[in-house]
PDB file of C-alpha atoms and ligand atoms in Angstrom:
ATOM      1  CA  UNK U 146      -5.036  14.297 -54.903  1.00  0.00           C
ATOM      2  CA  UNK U 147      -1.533  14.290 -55.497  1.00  0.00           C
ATOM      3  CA  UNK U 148       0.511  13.111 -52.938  1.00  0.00           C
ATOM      4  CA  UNK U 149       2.948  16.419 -52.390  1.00  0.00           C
ATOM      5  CA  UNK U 150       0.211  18.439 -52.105  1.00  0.00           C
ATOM      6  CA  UNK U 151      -0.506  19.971 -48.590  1.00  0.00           C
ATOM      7  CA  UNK U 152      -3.848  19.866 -47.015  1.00  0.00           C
ATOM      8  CA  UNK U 153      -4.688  23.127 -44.870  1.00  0.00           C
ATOM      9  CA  UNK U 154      -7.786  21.532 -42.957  1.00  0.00           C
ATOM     10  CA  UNK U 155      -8.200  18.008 -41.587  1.00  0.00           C
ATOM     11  CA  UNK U 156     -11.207  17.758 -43.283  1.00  0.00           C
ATOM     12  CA  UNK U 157      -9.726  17.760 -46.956  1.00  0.00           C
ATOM     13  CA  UNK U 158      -8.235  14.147 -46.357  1.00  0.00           C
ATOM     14  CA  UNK U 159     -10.271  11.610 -47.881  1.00  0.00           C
ATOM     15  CA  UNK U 160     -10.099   8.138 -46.751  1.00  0.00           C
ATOM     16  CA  UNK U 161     -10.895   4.272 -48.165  1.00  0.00           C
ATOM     17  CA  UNK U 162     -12.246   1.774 -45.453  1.00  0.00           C
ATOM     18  CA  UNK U 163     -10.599  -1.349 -46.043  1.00  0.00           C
ATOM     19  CA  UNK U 164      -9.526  -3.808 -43.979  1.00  0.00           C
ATOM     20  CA  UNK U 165      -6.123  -5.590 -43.658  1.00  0.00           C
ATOM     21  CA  UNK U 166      -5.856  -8.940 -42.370  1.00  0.00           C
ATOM     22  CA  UNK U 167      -3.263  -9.388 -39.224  1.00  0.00           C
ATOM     23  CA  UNK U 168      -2.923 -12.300 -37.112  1.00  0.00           C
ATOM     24  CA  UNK U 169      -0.716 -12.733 -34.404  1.00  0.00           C
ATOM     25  CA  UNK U 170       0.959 -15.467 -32.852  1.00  0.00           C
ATOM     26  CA  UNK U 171       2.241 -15.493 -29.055  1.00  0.00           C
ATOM     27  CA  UNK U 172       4.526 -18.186 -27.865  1.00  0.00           C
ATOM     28  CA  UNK U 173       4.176 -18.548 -23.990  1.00  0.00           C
ATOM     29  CA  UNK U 174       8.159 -19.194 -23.336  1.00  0.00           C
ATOM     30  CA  UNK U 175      10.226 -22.050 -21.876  1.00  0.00           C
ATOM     31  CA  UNK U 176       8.470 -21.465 -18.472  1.00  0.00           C
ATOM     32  CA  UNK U 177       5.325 -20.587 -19.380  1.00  0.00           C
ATOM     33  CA  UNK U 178       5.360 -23.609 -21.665  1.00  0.00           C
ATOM     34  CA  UNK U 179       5.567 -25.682 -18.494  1.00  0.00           C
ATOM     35  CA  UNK U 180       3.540 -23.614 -16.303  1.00  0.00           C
ATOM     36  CA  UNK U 181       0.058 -24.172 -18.750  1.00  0.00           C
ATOM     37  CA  UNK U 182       1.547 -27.924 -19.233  1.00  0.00           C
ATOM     38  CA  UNK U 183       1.403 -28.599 -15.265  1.00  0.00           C
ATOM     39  CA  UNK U 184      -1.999 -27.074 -14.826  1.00  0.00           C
ATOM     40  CA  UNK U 185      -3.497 -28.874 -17.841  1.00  0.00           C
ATOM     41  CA  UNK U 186      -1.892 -32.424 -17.128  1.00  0.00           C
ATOM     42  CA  UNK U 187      -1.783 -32.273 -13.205  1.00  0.00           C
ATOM     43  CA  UNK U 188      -4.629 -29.512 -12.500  1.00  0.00           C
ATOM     44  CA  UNK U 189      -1.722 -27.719 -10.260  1.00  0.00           C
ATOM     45  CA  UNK U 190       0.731 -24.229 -10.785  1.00  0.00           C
ATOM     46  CA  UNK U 191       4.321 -24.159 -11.082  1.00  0.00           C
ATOM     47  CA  UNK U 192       6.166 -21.700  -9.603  1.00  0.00           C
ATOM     48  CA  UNK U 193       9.966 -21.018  -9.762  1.00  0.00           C
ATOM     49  CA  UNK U 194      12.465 -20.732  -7.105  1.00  0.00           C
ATOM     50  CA  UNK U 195      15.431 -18.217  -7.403  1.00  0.00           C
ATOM     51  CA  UNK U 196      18.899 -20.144  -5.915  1.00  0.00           C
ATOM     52  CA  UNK U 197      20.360 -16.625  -4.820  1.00  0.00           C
ATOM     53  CA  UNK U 198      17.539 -15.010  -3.738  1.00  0.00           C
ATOM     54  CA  UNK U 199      15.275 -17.544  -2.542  1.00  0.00           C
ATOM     55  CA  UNK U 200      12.308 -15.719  -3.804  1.00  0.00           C
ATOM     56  CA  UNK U 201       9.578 -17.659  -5.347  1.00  0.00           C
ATOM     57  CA  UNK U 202       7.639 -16.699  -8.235  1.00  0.00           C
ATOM     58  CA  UNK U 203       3.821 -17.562  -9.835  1.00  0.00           C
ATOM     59  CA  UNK U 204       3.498 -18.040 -12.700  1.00  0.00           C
ATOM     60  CA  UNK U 205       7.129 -19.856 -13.299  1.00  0.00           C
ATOM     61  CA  UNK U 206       9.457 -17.512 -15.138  1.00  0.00           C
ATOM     62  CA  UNK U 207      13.015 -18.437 -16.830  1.00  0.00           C
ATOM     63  CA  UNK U 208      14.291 -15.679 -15.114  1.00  0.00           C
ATOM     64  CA  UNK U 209      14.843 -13.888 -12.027  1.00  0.00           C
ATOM     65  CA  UNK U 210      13.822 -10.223 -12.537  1.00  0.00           C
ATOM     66  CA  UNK U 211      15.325  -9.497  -9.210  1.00  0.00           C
ATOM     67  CA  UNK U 212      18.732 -11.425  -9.418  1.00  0.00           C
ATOM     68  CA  UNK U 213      19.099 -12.066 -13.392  1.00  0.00           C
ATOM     69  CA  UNK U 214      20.412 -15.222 -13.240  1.00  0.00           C
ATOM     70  CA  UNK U 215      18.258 -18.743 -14.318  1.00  0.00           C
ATOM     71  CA  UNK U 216      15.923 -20.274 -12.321  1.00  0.00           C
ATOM     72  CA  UNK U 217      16.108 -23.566 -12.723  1.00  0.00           C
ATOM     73  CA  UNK U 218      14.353 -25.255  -9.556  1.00  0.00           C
ATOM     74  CA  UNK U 219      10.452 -25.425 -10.556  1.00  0.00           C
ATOM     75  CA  UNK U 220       8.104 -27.154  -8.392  1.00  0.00           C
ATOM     76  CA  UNK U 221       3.768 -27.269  -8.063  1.00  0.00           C
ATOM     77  CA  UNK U 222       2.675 -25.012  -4.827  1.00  0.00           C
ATOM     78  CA  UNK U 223       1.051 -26.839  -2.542  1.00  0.00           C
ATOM     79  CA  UNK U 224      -0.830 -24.557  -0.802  1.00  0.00           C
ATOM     80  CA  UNK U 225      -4.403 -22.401  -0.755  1.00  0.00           C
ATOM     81  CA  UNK U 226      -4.297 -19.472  -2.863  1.00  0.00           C
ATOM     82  CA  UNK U 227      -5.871 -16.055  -1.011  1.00  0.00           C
ATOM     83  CA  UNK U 228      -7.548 -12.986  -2.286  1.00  0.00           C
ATOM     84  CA  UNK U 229      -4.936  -9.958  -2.628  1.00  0.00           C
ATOM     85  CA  UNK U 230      -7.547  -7.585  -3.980  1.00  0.00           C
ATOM     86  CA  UNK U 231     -10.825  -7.432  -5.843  1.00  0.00           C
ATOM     87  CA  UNK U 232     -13.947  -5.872  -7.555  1.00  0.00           C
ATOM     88  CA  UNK U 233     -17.044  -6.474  -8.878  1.00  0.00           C
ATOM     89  CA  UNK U 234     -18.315  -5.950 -12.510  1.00  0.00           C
ATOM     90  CA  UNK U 235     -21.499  -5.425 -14.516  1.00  0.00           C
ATOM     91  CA  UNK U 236     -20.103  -5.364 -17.858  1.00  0.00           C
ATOM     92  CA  UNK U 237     -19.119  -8.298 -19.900  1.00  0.00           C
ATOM     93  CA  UNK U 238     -15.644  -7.592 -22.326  1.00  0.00           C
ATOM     94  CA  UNK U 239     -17.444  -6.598 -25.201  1.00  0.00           C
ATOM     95  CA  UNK U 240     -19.038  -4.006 -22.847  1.00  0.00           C
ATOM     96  CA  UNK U 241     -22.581  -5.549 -22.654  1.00  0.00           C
ATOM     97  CA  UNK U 242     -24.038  -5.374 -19.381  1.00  0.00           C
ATOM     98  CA  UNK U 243     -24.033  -8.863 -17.169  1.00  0.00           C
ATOM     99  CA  UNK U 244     -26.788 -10.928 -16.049  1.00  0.00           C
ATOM    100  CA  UNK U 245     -25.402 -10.685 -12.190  1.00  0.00           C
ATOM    101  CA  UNK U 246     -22.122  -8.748 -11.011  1.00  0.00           C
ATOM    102  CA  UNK U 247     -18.727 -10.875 -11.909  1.00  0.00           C
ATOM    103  CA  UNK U 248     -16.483 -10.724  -9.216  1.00  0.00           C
ATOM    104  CA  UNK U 249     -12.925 -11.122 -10.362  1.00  0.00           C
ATOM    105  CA  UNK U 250      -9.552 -10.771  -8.076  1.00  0.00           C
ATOM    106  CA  UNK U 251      -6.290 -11.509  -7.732  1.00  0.00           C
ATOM    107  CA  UNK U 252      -5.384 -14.240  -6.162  1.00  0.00           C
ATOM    108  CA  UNK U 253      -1.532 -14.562  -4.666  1.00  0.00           C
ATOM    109  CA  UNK U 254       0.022 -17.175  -2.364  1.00  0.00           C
ATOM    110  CA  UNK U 255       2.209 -16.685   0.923  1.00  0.00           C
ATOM    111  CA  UNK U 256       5.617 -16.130   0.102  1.00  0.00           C
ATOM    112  CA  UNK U 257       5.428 -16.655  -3.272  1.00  0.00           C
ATOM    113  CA  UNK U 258       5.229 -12.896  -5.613  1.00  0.00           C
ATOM    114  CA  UNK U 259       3.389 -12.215  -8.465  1.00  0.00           C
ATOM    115  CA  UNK U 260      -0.218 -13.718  -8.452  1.00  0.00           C
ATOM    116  CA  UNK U 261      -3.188 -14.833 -10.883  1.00  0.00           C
ATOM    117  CA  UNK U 262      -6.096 -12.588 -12.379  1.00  0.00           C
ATOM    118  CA  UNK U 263      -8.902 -14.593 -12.166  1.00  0.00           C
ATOM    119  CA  UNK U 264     -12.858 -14.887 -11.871  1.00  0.00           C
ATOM    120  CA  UNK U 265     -13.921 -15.612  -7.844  1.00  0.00           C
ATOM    121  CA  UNK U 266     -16.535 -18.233  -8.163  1.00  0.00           C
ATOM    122  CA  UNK U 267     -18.785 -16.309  -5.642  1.00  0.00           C
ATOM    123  CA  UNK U 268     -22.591 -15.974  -5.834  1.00  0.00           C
ATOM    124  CA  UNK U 269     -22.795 -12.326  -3.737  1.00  0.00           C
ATOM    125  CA  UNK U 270     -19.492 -10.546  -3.847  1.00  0.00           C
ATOM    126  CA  UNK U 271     -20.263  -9.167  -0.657  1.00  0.00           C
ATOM    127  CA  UNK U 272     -18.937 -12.351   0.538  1.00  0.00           C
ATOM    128  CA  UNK U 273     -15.972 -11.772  -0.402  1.00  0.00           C
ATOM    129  CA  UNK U 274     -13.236 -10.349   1.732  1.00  0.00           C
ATOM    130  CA  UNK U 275      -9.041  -9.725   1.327  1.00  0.00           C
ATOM    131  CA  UNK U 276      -7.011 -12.399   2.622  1.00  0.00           C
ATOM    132  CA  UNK U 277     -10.115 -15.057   2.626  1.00  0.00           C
ATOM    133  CA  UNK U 278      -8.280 -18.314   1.363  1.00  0.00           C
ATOM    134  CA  UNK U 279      -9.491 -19.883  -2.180  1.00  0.00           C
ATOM    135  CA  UNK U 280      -8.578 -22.796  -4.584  1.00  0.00           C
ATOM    136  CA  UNK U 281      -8.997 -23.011  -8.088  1.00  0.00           C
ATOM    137  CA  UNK U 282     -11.716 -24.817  -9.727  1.00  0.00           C
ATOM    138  CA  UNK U 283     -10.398 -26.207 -12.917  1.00  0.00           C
ATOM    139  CA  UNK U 284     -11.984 -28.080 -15.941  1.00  0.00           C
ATOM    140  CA  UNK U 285     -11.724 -31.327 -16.751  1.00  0.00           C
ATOM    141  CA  UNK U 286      -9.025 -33.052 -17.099  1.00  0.00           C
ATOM    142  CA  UNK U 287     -10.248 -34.094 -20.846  1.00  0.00           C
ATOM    143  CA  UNK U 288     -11.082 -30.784 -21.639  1.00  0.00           C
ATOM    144  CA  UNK U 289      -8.196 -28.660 -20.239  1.00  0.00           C
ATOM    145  CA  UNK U 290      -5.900 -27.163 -23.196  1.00  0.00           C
ATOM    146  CA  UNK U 291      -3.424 -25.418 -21.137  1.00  0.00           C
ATOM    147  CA  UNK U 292      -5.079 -22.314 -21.245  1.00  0.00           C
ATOM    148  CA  UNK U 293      -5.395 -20.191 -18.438  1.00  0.00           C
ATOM    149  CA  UNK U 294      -9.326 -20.640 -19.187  1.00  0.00           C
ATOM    150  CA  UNK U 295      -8.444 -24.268 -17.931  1.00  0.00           C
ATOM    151  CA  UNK U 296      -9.442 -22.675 -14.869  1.00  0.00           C
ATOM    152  CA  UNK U 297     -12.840 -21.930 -14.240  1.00  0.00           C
ATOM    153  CA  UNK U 298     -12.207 -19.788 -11.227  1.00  0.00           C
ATOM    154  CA  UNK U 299     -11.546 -19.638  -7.780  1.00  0.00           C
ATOM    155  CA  UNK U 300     -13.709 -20.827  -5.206  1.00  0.00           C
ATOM    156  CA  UNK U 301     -13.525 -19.745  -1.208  1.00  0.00           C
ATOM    157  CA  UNK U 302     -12.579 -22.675   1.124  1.00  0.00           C
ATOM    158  CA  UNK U 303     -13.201 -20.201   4.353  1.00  0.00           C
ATOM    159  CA  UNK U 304     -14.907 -17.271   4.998  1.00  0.00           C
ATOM    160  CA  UNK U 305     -11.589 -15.342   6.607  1.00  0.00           C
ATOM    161  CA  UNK U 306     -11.570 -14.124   9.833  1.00  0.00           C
ATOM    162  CA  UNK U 307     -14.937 -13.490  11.694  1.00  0.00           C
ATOM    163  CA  UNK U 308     -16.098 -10.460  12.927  1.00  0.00           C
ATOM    164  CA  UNK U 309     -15.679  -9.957  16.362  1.00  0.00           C
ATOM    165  CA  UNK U 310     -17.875  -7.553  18.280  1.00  0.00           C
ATOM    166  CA  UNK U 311     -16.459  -5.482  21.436  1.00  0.00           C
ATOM    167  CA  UNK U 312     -18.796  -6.147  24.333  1.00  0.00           C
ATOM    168  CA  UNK U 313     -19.017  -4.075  27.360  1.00  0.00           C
ATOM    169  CA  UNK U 314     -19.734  -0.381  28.482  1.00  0.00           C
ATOM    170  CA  UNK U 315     -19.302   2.686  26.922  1.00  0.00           C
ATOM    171  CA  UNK U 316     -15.470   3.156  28.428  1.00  0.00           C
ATOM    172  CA  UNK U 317     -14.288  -0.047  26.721  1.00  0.00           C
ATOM    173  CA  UNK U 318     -15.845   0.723  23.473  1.00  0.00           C
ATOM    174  CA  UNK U 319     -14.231   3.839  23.497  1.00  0.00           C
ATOM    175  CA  UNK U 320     -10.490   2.128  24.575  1.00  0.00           C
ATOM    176  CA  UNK U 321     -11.730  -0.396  21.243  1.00  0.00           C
ATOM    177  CA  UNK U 322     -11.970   2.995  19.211  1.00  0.00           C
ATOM    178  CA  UNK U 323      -8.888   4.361  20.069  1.00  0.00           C
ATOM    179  CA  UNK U 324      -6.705   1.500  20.004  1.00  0.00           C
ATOM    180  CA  UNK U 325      -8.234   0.962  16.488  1.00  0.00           C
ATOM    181  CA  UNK U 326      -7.815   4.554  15.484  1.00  0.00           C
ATOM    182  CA  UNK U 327      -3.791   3.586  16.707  1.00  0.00           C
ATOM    183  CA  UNK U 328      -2.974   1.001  14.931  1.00  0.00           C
ATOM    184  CA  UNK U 329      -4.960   2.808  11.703  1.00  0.00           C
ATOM    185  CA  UNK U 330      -2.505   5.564  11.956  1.00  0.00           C
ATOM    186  CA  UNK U 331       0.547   3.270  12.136  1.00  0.00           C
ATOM    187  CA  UNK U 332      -0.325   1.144   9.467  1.00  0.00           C
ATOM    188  CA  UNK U 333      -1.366   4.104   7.123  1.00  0.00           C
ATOM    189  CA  UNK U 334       2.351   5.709   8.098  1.00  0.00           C
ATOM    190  CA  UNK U 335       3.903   2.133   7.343  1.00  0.00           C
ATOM    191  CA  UNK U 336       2.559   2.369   4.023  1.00  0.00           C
ATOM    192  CA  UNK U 337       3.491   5.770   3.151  1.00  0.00           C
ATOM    193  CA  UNK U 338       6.808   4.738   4.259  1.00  0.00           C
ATOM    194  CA  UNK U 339       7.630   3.583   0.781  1.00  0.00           C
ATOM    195  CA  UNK U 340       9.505   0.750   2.992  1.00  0.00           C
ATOM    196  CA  UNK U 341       8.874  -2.462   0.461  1.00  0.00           C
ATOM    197  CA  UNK U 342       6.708  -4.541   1.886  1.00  0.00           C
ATOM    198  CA  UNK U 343       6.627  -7.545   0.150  1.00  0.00           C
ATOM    199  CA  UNK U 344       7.692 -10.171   2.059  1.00  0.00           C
ATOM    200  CA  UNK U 345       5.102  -9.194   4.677  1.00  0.00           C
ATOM    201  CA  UNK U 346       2.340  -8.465   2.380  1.00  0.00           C
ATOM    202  CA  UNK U 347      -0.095 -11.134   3.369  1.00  0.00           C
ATOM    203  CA  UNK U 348       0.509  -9.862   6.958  1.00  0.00           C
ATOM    204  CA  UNK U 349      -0.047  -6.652   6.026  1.00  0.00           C
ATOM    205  CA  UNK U 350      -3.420  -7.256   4.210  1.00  0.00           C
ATOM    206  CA  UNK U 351      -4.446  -9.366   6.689  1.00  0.00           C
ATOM    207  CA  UNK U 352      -3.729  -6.530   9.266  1.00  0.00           C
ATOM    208  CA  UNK U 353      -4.986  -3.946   7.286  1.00  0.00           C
ATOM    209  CA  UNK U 354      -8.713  -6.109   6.686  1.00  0.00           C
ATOM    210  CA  UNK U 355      -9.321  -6.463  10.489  1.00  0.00           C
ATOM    211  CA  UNK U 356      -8.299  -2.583  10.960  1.00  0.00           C
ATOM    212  CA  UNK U 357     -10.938  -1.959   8.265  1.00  0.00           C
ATOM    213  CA  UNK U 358     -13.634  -3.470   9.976  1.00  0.00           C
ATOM    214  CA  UNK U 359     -12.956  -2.012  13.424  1.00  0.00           C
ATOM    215  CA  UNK U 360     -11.781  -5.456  14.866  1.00  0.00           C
ATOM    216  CA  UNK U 361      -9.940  -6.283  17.524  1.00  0.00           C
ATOM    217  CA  UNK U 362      -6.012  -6.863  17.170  1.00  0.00           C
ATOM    218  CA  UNK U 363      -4.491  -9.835  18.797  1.00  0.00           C
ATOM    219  CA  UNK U 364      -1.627  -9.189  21.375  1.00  0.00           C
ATOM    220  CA  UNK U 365       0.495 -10.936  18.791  1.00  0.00           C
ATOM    221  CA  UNK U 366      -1.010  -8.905  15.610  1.00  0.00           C
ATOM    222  CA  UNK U 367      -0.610  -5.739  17.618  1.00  0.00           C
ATOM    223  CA  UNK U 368       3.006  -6.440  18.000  1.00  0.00           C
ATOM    224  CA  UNK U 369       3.606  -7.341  14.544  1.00  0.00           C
ATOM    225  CA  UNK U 370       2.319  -4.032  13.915  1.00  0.00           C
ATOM    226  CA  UNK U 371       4.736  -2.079  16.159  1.00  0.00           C
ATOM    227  CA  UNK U 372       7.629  -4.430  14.623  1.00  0.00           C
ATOM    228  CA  UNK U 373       6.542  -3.347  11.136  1.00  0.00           C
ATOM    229  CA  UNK U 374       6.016   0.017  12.147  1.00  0.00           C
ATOM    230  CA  UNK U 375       9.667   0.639  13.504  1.00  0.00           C
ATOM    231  CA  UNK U 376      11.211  -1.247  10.400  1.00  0.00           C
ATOM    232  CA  UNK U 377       9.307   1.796   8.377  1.00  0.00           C
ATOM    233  CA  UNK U 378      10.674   3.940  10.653  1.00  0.00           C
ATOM    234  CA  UNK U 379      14.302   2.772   9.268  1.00  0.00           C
ATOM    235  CA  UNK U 380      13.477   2.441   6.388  1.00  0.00           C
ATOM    236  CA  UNK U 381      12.132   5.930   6.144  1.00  0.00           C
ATOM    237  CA  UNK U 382      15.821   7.076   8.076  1.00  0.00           C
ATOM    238  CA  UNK U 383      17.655   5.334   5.482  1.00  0.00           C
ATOM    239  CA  UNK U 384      16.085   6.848   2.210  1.00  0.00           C
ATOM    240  CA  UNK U 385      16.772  10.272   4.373  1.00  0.00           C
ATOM    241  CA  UNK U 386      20.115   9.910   5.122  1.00  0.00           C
ATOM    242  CA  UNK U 387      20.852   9.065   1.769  1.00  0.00           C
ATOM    243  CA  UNK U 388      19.143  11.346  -0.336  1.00  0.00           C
ATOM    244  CA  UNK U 389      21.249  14.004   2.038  1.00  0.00           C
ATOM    245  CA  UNK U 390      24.380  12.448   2.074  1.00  0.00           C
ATOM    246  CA  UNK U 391      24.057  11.531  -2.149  1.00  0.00           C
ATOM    247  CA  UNK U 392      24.824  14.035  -5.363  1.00  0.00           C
ATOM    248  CA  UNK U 393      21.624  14.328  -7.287  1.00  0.00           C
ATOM    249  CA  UNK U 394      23.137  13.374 -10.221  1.00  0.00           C
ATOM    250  CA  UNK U 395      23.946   9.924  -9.419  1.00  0.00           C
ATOM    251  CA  UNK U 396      22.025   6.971  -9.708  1.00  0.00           C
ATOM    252  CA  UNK U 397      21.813   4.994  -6.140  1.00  0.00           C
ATOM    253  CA  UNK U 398      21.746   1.032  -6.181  1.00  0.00           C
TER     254      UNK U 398
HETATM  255 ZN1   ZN E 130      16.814 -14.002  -7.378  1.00  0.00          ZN
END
């Protein structure tokens, strides 16, 4: 067919199957150099500390995306890992179904942002709850590459907070209810907020498991609730009062 000719239907194209070879290499950068380095040699991650901003960051970076200026003081965490969010799957990556359910999550660290995608080494995922603290299980040392397979998942150290049951008659159960049904609202309107949570993120998800299972807020969770709750409220006065006061045609921040 010659090649300036036009085809009317789809169907007149005709086709060769071939294949082409392609391979493709990926460099993991300065810091992620270092980062696979430190969990192959010393079984621990490196995370990167931002001199303006203070924020810390998992997996180490060069850069802070926040601040744009080099981070240059890297250091291993030192503390349990805990799980930010998860699910459970029945299908392997090539789409085959799985002997049992693989539970994978993401696993962050207090005060440090960004997080690892990993497998949670759990035998019934029902077991599994947000915030419940885990640490990696790794490879051996001998066999570690510096891959992030050198980690064979994460396992649970605790079982997070334990249900609590409200005791009592029907007029206290009730009181539980409400309270609960309280601190659901204010937490859902905290989030709606848009106010940016992160730096109270594990607070949050901690707050926002117990809600989920009915429990019982502390006196000192309860007030971090309110606290949160009236920083939304700012917030959400803020974003108002400057969308009303700003043209629409110019960019804020
Ligand atoms: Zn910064």
């Amino acid at each position: 067919m010659p090649i300036l000719e036009k085809l009317a239907q789809p169907g007149q194209a005709r086709h060769w199957t071939d294949s082409i070879p392609l391979e493709y290499h990926y460099t993991a950068g300065v810091a992620g150099e270092e980062f696979r380095r430190e969990l192959r040699d010393n079984g621990r991650f490196l995370v990167s500390k931002c001199s303006k901003c203070k924020n810390t960051y998992i997996p180490a970076r060069m850069y802070c995306p926040s601040c744009f200026i080099e981070m240059k003081d890297q250091f291993p965490i030192d503390k349990p890992g805990y799980v930010y969010s998860f699910t459970s799957v029945n299908r392997g990556r090539s789409g085959a179904d799985t002997e049992l359910p693989i539970t994978v999550g993401i696993v962050k660290f207090e005060g440090v942002k960004g997080g690892i995608v990993h497998l949670l080494d759990v035998e019934d995922p029902d077991r599994v709850s947000i915030v419940m603290k885990v640490s990696p299980s790794l490879k051996n040392l001998s066999e570690r590459t510096g891959a992030i397979t050198d980690i064979l998942g994460f396992k649970p150290i605790s079982t997070g907070p334990s249900k609590t049951t409200t005791e009592g008659g029907t007029t206290e159960r009730h009181a539980a209810r409400t309270r609960n049904d309280q601190a659901r609202s204010l937490l859902s309107s905290i989030e709606e907020s848009g106010y940016p949570i992160e730096e109270d993120e594990m607070t949050i998800s901690s707050l926002r498991s117990k809600i989920g299972k009915g429990e019982h807020l502390t006196s000192e969770e309860d007030r971090l609730l309110h606290r949160l709750g009236d920083k939304a409220k700012d917030w959400r006065k803020a974003v108002k009062s400057s969308s009303d006061t700003e043209p629409t045609d110019t960019l804020s921040g």
